Short mmCIF file of C-alpha atoms in Angstrom, two decimals:
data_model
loop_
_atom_site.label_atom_id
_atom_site.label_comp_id
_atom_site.label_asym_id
_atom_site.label_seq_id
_atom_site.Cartn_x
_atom_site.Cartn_y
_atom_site.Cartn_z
CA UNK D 993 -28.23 -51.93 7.18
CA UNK D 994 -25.10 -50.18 7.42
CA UNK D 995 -21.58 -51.00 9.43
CA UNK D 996 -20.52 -47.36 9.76
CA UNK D 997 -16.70 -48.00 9.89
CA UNK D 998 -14.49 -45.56 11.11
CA UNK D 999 -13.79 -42.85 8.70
CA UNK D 1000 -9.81 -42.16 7.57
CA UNK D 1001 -9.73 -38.93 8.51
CA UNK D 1002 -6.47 -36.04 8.55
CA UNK D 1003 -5.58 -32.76 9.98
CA UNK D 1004 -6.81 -29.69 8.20
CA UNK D 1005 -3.85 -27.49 6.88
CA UNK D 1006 -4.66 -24.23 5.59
CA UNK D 1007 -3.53 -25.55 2.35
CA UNK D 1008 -5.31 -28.71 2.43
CA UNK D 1009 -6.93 -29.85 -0.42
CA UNK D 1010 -7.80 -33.51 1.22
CA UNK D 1011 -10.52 -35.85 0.30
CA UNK D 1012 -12.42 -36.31 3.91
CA UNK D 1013 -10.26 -34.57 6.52
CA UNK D 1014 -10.94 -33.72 10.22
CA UNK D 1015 -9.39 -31.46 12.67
CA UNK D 1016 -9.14 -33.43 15.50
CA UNK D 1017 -7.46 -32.35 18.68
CA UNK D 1018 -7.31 -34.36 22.26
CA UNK D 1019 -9.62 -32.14 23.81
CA UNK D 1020 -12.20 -32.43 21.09
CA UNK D 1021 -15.35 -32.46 22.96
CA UNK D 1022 -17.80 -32.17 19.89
CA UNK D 1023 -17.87 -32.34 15.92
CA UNK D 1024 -19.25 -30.74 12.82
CA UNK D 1025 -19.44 -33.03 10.01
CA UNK D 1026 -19.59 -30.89 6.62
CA UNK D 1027 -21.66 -32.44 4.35
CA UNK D 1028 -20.61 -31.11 0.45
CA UNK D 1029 -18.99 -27.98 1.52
CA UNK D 1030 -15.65 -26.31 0.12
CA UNK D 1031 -12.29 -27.74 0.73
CA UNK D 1032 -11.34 -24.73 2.79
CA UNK D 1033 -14.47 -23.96 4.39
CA UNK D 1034 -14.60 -21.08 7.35
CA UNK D 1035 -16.25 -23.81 9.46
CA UNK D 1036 -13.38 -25.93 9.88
CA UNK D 1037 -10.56 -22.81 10.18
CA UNK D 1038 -12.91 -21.03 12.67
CA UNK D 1039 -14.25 -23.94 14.60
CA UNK D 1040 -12.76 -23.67 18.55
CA UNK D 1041 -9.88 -26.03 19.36
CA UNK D 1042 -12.23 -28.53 21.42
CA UNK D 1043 -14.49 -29.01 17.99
CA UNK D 1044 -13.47 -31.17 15.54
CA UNK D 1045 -14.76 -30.52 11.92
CA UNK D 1046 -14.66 -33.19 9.61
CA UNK D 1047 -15.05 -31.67 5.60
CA UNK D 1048 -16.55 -34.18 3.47
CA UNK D 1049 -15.96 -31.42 0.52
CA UNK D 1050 -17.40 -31.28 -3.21
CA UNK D 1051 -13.82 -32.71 -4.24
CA UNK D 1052 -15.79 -36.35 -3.76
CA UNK D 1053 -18.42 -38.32 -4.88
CA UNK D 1054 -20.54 -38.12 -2.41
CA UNK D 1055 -23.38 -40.08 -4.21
CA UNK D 1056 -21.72 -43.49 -4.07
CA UNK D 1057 -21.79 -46.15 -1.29
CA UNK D 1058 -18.15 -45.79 0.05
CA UNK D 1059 -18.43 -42.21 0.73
CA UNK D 1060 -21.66 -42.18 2.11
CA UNK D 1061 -20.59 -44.76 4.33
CA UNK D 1062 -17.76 -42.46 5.16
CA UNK D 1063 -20.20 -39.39 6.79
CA UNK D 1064 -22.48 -41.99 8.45
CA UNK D 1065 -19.23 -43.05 10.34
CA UNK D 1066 -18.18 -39.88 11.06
CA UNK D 1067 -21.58 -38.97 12.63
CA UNK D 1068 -22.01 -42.19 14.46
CA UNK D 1069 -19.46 -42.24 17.68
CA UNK D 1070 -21.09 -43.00 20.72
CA UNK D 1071 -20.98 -40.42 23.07
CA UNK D 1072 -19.84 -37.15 21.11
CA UNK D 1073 -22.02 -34.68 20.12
CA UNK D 1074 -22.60 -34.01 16.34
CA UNK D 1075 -23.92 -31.85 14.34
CA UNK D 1076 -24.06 -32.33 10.60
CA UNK D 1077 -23.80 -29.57 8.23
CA UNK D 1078 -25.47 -30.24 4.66
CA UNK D 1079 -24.24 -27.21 2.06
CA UNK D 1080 -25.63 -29.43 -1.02
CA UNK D 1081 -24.91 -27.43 -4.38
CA UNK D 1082 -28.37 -25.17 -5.15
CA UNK D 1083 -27.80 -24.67 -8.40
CA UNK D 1084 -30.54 -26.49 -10.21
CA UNK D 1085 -33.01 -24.65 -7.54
CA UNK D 1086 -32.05 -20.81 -8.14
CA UNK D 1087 -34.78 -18.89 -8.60
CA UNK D 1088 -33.06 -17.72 -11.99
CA UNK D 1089 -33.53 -21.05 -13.25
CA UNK D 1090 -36.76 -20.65 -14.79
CA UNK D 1091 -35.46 -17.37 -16.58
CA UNK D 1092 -32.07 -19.32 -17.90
CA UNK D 1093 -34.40 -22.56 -19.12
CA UNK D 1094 -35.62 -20.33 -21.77
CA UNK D 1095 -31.76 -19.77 -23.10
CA UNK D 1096 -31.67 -23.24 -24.97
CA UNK D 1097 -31.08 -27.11 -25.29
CA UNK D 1098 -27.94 -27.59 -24.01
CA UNK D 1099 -28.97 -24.56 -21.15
CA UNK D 1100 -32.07 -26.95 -19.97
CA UNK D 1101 -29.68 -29.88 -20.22
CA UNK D 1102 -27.14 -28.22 -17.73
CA UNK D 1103 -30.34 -27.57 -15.40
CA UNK D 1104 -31.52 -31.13 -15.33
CA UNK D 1105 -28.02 -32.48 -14.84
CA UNK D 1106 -27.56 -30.30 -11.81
CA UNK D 1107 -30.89 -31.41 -10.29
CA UNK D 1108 -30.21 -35.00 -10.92
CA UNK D 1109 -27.03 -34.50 -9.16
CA UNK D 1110 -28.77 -33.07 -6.13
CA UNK D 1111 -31.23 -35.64 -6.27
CA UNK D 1112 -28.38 -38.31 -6.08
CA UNK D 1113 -26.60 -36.26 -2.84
CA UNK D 1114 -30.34 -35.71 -1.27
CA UNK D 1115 -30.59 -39.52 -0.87
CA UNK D 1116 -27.13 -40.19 0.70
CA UNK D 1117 -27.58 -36.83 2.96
CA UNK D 1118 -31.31 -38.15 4.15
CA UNK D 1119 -29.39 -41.53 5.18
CA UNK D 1120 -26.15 -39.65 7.16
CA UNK D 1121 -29.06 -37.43 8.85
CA UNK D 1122 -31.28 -40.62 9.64
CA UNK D 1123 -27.89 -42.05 11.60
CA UNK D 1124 -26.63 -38.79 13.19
CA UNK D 1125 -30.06 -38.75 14.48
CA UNK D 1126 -29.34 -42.18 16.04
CA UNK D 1127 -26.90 -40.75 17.73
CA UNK D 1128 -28.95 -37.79 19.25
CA UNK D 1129 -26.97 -35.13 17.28
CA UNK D 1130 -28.28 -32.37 15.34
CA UNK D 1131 -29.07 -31.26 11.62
CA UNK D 1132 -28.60 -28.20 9.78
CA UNK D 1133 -28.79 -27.34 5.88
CA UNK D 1134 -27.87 -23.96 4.58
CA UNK D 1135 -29.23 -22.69 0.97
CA UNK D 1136 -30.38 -19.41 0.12
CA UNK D 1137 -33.72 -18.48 1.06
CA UNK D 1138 -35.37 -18.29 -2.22
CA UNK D 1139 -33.54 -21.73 -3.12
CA UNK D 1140 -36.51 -24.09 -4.81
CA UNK D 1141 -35.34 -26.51 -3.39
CA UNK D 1142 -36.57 -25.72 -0.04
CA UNK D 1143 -40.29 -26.61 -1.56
CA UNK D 1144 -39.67 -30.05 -2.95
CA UNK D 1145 -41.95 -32.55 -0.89
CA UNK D 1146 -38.43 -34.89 -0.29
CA UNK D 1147 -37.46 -31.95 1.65
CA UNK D 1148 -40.24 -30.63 3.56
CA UNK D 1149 -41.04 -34.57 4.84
CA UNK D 1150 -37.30 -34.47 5.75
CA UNK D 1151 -37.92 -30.99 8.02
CA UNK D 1152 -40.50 -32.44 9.36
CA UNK D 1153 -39.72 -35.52 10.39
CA UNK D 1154 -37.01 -33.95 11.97
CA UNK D 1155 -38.30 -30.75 13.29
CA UNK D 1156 -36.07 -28.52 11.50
CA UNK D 1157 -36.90 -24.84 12.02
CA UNK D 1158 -35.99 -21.96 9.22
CA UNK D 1159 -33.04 -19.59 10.44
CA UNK D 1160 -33.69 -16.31 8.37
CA UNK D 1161 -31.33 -13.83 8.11
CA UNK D 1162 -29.84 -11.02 5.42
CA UNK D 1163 -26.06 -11.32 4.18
CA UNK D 1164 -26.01 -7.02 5.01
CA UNK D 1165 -27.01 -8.45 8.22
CA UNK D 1166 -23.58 -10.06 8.61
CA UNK D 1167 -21.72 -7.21 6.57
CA UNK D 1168 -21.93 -8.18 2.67
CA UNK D 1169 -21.31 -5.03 0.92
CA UNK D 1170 -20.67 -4.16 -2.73
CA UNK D 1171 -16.62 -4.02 -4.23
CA UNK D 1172 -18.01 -1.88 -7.00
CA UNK D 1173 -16.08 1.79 -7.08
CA UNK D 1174 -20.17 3.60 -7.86
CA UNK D 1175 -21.30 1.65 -5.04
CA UNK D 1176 -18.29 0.28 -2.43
CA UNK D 1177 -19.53 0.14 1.04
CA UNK D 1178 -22.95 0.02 0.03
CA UNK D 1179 -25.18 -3.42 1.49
CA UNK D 1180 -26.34 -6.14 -0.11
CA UNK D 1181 -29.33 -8.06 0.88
CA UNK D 1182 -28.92 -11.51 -0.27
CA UNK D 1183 -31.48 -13.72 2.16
CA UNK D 1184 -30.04 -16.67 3.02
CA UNK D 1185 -31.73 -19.25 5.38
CA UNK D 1186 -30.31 -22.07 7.52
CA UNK D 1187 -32.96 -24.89 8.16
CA UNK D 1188 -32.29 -27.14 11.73
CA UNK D 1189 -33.04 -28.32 15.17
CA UNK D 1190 -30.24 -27.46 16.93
CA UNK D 1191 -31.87 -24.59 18.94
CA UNK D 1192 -29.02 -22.24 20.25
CA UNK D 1193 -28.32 -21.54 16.02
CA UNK D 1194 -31.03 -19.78 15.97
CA UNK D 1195 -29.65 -17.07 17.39
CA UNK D 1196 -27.51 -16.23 13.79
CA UNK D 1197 -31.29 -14.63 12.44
CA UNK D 1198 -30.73 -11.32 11.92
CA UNK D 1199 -33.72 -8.92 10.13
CA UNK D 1200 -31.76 -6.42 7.66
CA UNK D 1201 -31.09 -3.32 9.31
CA UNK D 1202 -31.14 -0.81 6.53
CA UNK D 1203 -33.82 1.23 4.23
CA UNK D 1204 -34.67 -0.67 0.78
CA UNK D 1205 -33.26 2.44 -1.17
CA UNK D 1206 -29.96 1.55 0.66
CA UNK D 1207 -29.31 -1.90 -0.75
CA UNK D 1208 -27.25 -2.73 -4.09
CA UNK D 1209 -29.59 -4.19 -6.50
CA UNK D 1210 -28.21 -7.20 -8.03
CA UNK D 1211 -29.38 -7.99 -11.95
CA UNK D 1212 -27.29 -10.98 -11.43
CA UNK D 1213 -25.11 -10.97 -14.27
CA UNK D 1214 -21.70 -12.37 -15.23
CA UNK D 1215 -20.76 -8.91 -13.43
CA UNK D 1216 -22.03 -9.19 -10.56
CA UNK D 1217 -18.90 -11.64 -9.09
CA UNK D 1218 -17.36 -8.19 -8.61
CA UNK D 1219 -20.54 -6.62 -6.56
CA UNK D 1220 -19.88 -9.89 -4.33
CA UNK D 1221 -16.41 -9.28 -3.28
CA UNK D 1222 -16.71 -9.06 0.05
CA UNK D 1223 -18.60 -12.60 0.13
CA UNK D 1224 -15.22 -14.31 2.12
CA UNK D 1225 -15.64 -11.82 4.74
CA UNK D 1226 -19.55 -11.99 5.04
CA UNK D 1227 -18.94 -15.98 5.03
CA UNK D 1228 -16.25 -15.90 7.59
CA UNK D 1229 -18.56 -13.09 10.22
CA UNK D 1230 -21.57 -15.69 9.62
CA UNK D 1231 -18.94 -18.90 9.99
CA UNK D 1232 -17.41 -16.91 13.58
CA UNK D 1233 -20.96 -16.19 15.06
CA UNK D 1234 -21.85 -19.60 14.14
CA UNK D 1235 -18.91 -21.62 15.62
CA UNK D 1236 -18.89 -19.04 18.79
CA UNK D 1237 -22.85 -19.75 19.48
CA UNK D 1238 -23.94 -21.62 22.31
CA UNK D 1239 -25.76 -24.53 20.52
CA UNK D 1240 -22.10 -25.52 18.97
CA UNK D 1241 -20.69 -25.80 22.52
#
């Protein structure tokens, strides 16, 4: 068993490139505890000034003991609400993954070293969920809908031992359009899919509000980073409705 000790946390700055960082303020009332997200993630500069978001970002290791030990203190004070945010890498789950396997060695090498790697962040998220639990807060996990990883039996037991619920909803939904001059303005679909028991989120679904023919359609190639241009602005009308809903108060 575990000690959780309390976790040396800082102030976000916008320029921040910390290792685990909070923004705290004295009327914090509540916390979001980032589990492997970006070092400037919307969450934490769009969170309310009475929520505290501590980033436990992909800048550390957050397979080994110390830093695991890290989140399970930071979701473990008596007494303040928690909910804990897992945005673990999905890499080795795209559903590309069994087109790119056929590319080569060192291709299927990269694959397997990015699902070990989950595999290794899986086990040290299960035990930070199993203690935020403990302390009657609530779970979330974010990948993209079609992410194979949703399927694995480690993470299906872990929805349902927890009752986590699938959030659908469409990135056009939340106003992800194309940057490309043929086709600026026009939507794109990308499902995405937040999985969690924290009931007042499920407000962010949103069903796609346009005709098929009206999308972009994606090939997803190394071109397609400039189709996704407006992706910080989709992220940050997602991150706004998120922090704003009624289940994070």
């Amino acid at each position: 068993p575990i000690s959780p000790q309390p976790p040396q946390l800082r102030p976000v700055a916008s320029h921040a490139t910390p290792t685990a960082v909070s923004r705290a303020t004295p009327t914090s009332r509540r916390r979001i505890v980032e589990f492997c997200c970006g070092e400037a993630s919307r969450i934490g500069r769009l969170a309310p000034p009475d929520c505290e978001v501590v980033r436990l970002t992909m800048r550390e290791d957050l397979t080994t003991e110390a830093d695991v030990r890290t989140a399970i203190a930071a979701v473990s004070q008596p007494g303040l609400p928690v909910l804990l945010f897992g945005s673990i890498p999905c890499t080795g789950g795209s559903p590309y993954v069994h087109l790119n396997w056929h590319l080569g060695p060192k291709t299927r090498q990269k694959i397997r070293a990015h699902r070990a790697k989950f595999r290794l962040l899986w086990r040290g998220f299960e035990r930070v969920a199993a203690a935020c639990m403990a302390n009657d807060g609530s779970i979330a996990i974010e990948w993209p809908k079609a992410c194979t990883y949703w399927k694995l039996p480690r993470v299906t037991a872990f929805l349902r031992r927890y009752a986590l619920q699938p959030v659908d909803f469409d990135g056009c939904a939340y106003g992800l359009v194309s940057q490309v001059a043929k086709t600026a303005g026009m939507p794109i679909r990308k499902p995405w899919r937040i999985a969690t028991n924290c009931a007042a989120l499920r407000g962010l679904q949103r069903s796609c509000p346009h005709a098929p023919h009206e999308h972009v359609r994606l090939a997803f190639s190394s071109a397609d980073t400039c189709y996704l241009g407006s992706h910080d602005e989709f992220l940050s009308s997602l991150c706004d409705s998120m922090c704003t809903s009624a289940g994070c108060n």
